[in-house]
mmCIF file of N, CA and C in Angstrom:
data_model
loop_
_atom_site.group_PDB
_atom_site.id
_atom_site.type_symbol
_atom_site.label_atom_id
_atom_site.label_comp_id
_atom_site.label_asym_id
_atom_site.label_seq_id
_atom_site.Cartn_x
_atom_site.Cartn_y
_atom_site.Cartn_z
ATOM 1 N N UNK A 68 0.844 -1.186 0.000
ATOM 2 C CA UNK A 68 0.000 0.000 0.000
ATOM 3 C C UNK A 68 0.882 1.239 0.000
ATOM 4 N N UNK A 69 0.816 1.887 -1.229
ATOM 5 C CA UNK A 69 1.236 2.973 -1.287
ATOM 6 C C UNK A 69 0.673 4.815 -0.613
ATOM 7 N N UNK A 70 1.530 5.325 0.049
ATOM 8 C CA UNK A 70 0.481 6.551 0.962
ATOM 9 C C UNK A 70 0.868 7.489 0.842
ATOM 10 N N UNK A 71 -0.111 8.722 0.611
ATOM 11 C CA UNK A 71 0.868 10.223 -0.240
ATOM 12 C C UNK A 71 1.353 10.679 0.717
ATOM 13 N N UNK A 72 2.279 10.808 0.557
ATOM 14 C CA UNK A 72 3.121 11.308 2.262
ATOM 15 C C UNK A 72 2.387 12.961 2.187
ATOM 16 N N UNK A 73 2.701 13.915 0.529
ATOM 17 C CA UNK A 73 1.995 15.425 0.068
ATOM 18 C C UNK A 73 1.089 15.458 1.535
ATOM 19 N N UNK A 74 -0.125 14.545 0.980
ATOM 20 C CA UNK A 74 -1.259 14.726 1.840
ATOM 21 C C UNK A 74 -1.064 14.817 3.288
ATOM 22 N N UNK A 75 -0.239 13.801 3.703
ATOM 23 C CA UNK A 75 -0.194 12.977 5.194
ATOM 24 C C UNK A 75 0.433 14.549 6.045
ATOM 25 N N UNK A 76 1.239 15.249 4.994
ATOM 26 C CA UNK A 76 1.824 15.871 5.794
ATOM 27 C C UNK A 76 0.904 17.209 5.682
ATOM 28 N N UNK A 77 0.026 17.722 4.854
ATOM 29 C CA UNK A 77 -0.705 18.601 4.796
ATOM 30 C C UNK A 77 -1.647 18.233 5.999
ATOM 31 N N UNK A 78 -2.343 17.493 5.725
ATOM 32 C CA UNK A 78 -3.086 17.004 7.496
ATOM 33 C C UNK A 78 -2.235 17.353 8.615
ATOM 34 N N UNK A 79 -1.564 16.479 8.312
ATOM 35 C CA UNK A 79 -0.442 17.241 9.947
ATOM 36 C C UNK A 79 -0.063 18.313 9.745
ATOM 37 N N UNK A 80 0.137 19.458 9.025
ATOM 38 C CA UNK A 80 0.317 20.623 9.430
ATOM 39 C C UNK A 80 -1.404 21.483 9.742
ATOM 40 N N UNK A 81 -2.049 21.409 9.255
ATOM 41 C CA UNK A 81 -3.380 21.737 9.228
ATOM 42 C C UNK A 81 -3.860 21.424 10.853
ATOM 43 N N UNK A 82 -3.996 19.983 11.352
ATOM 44 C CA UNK A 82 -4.315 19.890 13.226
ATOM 45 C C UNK A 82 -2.885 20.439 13.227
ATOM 46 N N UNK A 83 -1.990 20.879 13.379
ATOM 47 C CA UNK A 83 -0.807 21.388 14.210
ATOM 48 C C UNK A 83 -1.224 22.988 14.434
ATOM 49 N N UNK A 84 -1.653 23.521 13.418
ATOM 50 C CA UNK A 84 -2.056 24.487 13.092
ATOM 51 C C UNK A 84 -2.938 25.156 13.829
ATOM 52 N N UNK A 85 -4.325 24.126 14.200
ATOM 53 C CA UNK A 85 -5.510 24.021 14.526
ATOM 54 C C UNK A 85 -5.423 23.688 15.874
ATOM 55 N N UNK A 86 -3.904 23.587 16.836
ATOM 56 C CA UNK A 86 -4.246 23.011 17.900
ATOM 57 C C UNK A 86 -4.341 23.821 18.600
ATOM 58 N N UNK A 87 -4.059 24.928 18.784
ATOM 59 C CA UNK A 87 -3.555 26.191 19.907
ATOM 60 C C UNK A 87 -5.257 27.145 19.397
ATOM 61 N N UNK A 88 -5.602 27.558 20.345
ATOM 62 C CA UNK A 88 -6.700 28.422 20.190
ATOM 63 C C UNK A 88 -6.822 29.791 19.648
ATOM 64 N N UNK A 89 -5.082 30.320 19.922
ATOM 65 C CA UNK A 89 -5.083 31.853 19.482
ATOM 66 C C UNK A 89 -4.770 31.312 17.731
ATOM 67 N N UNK A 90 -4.036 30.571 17.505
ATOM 68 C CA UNK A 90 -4.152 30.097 15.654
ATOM 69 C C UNK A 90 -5.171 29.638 15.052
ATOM 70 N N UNK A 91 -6.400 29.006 16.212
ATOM 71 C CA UNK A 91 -7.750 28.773 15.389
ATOM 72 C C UNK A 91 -8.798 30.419 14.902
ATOM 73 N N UNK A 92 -8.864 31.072 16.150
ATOM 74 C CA UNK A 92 -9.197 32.103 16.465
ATOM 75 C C UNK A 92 -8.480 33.194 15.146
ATOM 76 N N UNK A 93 -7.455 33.106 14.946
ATOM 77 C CA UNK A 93 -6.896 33.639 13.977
ATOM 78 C C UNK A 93 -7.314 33.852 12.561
ATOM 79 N N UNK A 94 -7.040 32.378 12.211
ATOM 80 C CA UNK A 94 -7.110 31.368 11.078
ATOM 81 C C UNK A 94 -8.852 31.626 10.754
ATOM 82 N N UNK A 95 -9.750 30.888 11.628
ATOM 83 C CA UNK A 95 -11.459 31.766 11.345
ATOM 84 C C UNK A 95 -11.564 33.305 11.011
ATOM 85 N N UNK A 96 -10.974 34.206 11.710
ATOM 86 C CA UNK A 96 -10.708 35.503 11.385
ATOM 87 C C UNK A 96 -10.471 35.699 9.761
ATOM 88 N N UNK A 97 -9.418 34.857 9.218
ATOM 89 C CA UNK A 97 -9.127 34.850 8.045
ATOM 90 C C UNK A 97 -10.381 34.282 7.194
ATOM 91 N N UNK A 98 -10.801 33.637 7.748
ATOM 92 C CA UNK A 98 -11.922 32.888 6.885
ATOM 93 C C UNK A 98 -12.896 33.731 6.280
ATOM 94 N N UNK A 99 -13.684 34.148 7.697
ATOM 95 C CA UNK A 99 -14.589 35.343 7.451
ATOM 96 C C UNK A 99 -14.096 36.563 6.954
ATOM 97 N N UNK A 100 -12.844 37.164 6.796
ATOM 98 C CA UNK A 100 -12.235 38.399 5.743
ATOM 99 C C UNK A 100 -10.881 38.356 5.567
ATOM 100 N N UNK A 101 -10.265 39.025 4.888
ATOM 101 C CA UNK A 101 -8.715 38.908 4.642
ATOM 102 C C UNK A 101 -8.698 40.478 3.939
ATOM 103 N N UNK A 102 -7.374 41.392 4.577
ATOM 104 C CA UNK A 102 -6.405 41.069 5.349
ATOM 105 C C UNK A 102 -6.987 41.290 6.775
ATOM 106 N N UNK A 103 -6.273 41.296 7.603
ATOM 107 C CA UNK A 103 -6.294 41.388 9.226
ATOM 108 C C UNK A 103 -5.102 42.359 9.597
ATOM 109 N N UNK A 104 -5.356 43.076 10.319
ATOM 110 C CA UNK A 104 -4.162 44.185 10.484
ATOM 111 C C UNK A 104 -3.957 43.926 12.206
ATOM 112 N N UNK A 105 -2.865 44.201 12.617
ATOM 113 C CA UNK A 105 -2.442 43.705 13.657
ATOM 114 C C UNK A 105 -3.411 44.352 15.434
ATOM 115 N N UNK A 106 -4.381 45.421 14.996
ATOM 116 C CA UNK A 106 -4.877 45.373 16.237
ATOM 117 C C UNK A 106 -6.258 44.294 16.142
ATOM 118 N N UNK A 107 -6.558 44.585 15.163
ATOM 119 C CA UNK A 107 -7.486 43.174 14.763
ATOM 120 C C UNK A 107 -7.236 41.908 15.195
ATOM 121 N N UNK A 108 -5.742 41.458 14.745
ATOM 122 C CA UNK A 108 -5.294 40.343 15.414
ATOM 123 C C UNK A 108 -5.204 40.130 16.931
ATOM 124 N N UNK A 109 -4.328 41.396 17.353
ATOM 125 C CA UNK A 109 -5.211 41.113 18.762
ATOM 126 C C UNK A 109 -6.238 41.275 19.443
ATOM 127 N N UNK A 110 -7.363 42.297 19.010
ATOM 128 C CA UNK A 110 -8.658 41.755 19.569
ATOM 129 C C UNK A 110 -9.398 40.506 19.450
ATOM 130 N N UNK A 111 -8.933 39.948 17.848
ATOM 131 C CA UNK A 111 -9.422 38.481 18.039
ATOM 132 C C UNK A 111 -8.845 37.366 18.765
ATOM 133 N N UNK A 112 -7.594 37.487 19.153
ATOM 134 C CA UNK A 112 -6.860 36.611 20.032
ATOM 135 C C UNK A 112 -6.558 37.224 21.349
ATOM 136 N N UNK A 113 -7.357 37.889 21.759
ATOM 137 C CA UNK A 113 -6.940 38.582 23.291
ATOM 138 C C UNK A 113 -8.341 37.510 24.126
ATOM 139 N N UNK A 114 -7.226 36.576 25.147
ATOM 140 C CA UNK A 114 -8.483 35.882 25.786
ATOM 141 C C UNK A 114 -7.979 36.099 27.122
ATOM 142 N N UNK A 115 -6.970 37.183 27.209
ATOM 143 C CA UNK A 115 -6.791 37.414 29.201
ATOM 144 C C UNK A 115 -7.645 38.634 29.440
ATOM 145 N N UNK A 116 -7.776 38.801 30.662
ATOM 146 C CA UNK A 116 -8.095 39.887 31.036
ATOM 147 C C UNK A 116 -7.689 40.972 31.886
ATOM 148 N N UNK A 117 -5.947 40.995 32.232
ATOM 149 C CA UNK A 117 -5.820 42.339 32.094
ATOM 150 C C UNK A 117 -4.161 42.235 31.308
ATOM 151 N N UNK A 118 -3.322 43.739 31.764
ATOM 152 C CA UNK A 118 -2.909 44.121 30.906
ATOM 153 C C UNK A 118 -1.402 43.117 30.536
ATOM 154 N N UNK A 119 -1.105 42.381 32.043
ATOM 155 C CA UNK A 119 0.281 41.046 31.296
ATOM 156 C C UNK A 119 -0.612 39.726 30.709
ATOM 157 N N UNK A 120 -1.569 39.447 30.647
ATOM 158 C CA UNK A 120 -2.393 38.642 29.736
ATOM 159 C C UNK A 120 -2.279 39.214 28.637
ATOM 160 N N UNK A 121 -2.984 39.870 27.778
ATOM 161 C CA UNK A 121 -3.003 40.414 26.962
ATOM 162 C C UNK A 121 -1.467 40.846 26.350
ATOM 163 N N UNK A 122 -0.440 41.350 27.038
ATOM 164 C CA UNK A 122 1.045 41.250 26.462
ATOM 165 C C UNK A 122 1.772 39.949 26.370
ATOM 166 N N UNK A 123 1.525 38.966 27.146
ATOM 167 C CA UNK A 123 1.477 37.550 26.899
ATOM 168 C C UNK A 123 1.172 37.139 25.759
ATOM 169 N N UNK A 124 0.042 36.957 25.792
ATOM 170 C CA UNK A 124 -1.142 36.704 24.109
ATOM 171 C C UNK A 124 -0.129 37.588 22.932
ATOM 172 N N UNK A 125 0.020 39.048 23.147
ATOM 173 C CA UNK A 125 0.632 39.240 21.694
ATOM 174 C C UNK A 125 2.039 38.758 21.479
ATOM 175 N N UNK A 126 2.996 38.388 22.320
ATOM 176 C CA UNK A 126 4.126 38.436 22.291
ATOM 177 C C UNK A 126 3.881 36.728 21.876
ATOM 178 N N UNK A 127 3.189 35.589 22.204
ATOM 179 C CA UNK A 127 3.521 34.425 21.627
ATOM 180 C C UNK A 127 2.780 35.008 20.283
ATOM 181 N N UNK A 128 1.870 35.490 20.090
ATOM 182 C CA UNK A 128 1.143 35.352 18.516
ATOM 183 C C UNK A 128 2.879 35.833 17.764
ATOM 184 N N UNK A 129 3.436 36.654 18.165
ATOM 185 C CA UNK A 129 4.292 37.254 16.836
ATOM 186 C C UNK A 129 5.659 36.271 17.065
ATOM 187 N N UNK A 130 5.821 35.601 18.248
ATOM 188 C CA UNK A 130 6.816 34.884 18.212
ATOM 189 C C UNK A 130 6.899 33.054 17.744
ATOM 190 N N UNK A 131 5.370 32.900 18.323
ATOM 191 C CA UNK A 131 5.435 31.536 18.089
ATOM 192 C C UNK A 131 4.520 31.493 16.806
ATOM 193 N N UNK A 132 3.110 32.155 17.136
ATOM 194 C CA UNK A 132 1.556 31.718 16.069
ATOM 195 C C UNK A 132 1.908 31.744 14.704
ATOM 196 N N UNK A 133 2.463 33.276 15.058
ATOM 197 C CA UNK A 133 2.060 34.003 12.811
ATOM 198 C C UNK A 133 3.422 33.020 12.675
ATOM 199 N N UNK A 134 4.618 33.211 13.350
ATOM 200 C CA UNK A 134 5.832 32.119 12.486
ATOM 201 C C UNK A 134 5.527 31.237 11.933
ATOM 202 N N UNK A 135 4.285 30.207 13.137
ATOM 203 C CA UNK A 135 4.439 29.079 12.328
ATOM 204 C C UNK A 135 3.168 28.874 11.337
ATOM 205 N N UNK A 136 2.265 29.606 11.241
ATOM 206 C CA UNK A 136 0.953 29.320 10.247
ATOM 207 C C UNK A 136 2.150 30.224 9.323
ATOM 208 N N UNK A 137 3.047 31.265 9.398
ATOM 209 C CA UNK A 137 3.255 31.601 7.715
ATOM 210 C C UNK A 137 4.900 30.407 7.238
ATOM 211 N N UNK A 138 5.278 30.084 7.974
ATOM 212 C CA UNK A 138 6.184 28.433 7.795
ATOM 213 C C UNK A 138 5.043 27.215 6.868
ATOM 214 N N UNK A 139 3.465 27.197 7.376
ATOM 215 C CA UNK A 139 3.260 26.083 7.031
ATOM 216 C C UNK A 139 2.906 26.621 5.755
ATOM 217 N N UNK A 140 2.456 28.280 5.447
ATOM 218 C CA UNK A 140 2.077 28.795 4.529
ATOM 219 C C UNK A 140 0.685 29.184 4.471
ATOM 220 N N UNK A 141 -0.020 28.556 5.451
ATOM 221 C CA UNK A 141 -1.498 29.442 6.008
ATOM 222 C C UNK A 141 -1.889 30.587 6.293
ATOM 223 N N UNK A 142 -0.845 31.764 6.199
ATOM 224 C CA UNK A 142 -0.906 32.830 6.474
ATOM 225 C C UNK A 142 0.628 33.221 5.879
ATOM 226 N N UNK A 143 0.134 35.130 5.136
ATOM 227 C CA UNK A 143 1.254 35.766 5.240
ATOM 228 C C UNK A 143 1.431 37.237 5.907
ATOM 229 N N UNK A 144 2.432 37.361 6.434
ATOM 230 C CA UNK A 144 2.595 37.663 7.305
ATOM 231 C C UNK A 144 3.687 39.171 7.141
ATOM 232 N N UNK A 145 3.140 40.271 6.667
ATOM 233 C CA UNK A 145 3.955 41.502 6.447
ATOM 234 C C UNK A 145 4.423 42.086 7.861
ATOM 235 N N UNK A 146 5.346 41.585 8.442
ATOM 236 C CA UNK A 146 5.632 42.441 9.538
ATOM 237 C C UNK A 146 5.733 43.866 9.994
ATOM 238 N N UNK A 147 6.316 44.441 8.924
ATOM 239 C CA UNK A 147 6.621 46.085 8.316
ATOM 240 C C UNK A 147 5.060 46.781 8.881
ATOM 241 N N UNK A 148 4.582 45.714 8.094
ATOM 242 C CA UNK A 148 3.091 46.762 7.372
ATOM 243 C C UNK A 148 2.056 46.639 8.727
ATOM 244 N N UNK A 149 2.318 44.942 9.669
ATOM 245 C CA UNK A 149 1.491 44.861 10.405
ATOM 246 C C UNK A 149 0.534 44.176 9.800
ATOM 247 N N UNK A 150 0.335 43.177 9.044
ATOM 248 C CA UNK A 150 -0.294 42.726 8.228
ATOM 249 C C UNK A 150 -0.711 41.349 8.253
ATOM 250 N N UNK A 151 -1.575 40.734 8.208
ATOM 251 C CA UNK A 151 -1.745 39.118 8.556
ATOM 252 C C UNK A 151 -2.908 38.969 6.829
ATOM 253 N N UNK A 152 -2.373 38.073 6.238
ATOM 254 C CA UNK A 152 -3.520 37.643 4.901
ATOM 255 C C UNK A 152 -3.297 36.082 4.898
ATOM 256 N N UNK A 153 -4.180 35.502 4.217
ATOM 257 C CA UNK A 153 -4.093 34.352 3.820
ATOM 258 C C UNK A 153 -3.185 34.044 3.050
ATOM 259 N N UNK A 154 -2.147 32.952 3.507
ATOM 260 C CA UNK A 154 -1.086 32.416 2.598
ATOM 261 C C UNK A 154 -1.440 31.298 1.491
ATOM 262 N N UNK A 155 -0.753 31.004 0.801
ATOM 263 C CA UNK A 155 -0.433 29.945 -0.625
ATOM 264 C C UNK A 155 -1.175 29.126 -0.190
ATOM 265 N N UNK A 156 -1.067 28.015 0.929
ATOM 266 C CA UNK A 156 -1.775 27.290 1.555
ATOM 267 C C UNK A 156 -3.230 27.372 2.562
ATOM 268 N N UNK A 157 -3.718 28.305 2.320
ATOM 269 C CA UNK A 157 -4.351 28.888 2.845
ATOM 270 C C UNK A 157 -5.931 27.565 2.602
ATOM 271 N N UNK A 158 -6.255 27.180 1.354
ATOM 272 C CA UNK A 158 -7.097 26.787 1.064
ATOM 273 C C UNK A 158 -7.331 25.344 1.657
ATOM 274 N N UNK A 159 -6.265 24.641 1.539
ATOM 275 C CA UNK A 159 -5.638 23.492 2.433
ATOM 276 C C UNK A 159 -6.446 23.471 4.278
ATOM 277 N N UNK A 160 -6.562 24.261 4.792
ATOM 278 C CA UNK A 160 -7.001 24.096 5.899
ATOM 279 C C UNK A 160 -8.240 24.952 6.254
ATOM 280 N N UNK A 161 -9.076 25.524 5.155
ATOM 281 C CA UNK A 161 -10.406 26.112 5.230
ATOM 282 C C UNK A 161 -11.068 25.208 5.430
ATOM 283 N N UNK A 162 -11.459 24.064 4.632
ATOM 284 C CA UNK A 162 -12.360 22.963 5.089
ATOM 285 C C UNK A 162 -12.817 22.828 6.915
ATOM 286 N N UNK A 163 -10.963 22.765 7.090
ATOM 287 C CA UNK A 163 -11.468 22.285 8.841
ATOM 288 C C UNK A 163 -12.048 23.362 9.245
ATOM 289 N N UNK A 164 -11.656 24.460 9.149
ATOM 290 C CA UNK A 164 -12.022 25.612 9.951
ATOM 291 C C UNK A 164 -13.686 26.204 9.177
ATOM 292 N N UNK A 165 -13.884 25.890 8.105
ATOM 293 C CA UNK A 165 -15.364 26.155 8.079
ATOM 294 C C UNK A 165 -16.141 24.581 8.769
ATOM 295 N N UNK A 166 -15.268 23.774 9.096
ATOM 296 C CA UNK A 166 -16.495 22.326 9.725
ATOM 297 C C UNK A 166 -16.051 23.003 11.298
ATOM 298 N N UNK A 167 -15.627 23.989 11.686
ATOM 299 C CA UNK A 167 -15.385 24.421 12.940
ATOM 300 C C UNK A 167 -16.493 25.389 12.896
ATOM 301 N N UNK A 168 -16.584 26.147 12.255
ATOM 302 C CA UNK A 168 -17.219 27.436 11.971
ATOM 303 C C UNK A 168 -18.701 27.209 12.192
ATOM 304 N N UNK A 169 -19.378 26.012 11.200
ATOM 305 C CA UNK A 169 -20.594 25.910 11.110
ATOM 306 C C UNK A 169 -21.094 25.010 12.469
ATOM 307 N N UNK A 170 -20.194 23.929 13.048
ATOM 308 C CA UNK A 170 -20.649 23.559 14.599
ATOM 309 C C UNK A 170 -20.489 24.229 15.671
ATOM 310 N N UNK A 171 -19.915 25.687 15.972
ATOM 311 C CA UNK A 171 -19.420 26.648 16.824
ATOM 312 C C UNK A 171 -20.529 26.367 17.989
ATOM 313 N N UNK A 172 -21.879 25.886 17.814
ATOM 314 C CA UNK A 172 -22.510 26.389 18.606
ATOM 315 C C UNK A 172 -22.902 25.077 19.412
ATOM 316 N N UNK A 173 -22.584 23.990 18.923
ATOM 317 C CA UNK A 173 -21.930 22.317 19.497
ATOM 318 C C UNK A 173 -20.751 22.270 20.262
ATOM 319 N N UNK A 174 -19.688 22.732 19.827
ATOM 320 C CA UNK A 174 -18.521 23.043 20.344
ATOM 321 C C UNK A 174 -18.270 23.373 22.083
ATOM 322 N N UNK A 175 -17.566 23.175 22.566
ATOM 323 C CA UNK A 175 -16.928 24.343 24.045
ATOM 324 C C UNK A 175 -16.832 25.574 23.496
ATOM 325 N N UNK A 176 -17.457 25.995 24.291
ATOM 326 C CA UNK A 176 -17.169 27.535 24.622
ATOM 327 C C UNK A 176 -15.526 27.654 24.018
ATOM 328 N N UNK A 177 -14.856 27.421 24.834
ATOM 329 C CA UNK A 177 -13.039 27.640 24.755
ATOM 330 C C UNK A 177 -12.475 27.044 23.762
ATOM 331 N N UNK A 178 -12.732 26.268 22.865
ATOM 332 C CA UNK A 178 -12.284 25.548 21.825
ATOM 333 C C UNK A 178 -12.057 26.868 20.381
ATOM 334 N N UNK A 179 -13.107 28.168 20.504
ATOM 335 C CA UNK A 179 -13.295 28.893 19.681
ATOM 336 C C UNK A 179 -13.085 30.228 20.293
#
């Protein structure tokens, strides 16, 4: 049995992608419009409530999140400009995130 690795590994980047809440939260953001400009990004990924939560939250989004969704190519990522759009790969992991989108209201609360 032969197995497309292409695919195997597009799946695995897609749940890798999908596992952290501030990259789902993101990634839906993108769904519903493109581009996203960086205070956008953090109102949609701000889930502390006060002000070292919230510097927490942005400092992994620009160090760990946008690196690795614009690595897998799910996002690109103009730093200069402040800029978040849908990357090359972008289309690759809409499926999950619209079968996320349309059960939101099945879901946990915290999952979205």
């Amino acid at each position: 049995m032969v197995t497309d690795t292409t695919q195997d590994r597009s799946l695995d980047d897609a749940l890798d992608a999908l596992a952290d809440r501030q990259r789902r939260v993101l990634l839906l953001a993108l769904l519903e419009s493109n581009p996203q400009e960086d205070d956008l990004v953090a109102s949609k990924t701000d889930g502390g409530t006060d002000e070292g939560d919230e510097i927490d939250l942005l400092v992994r989004m620009h160090h760990v999140h946008l690196p690795k969704l614009e690595d897998y190519g799910f996002v690109e990522w103009d730093r200069d400009a402040g800029e978040v759009t849908r990357g090359p790969r972008f289309e690759e992991v809409a499926p999950l995130l619209e079968l996320l989108d349309d059960h939101r209201e099945e879901l946990p609360s915290d999952w979205l």
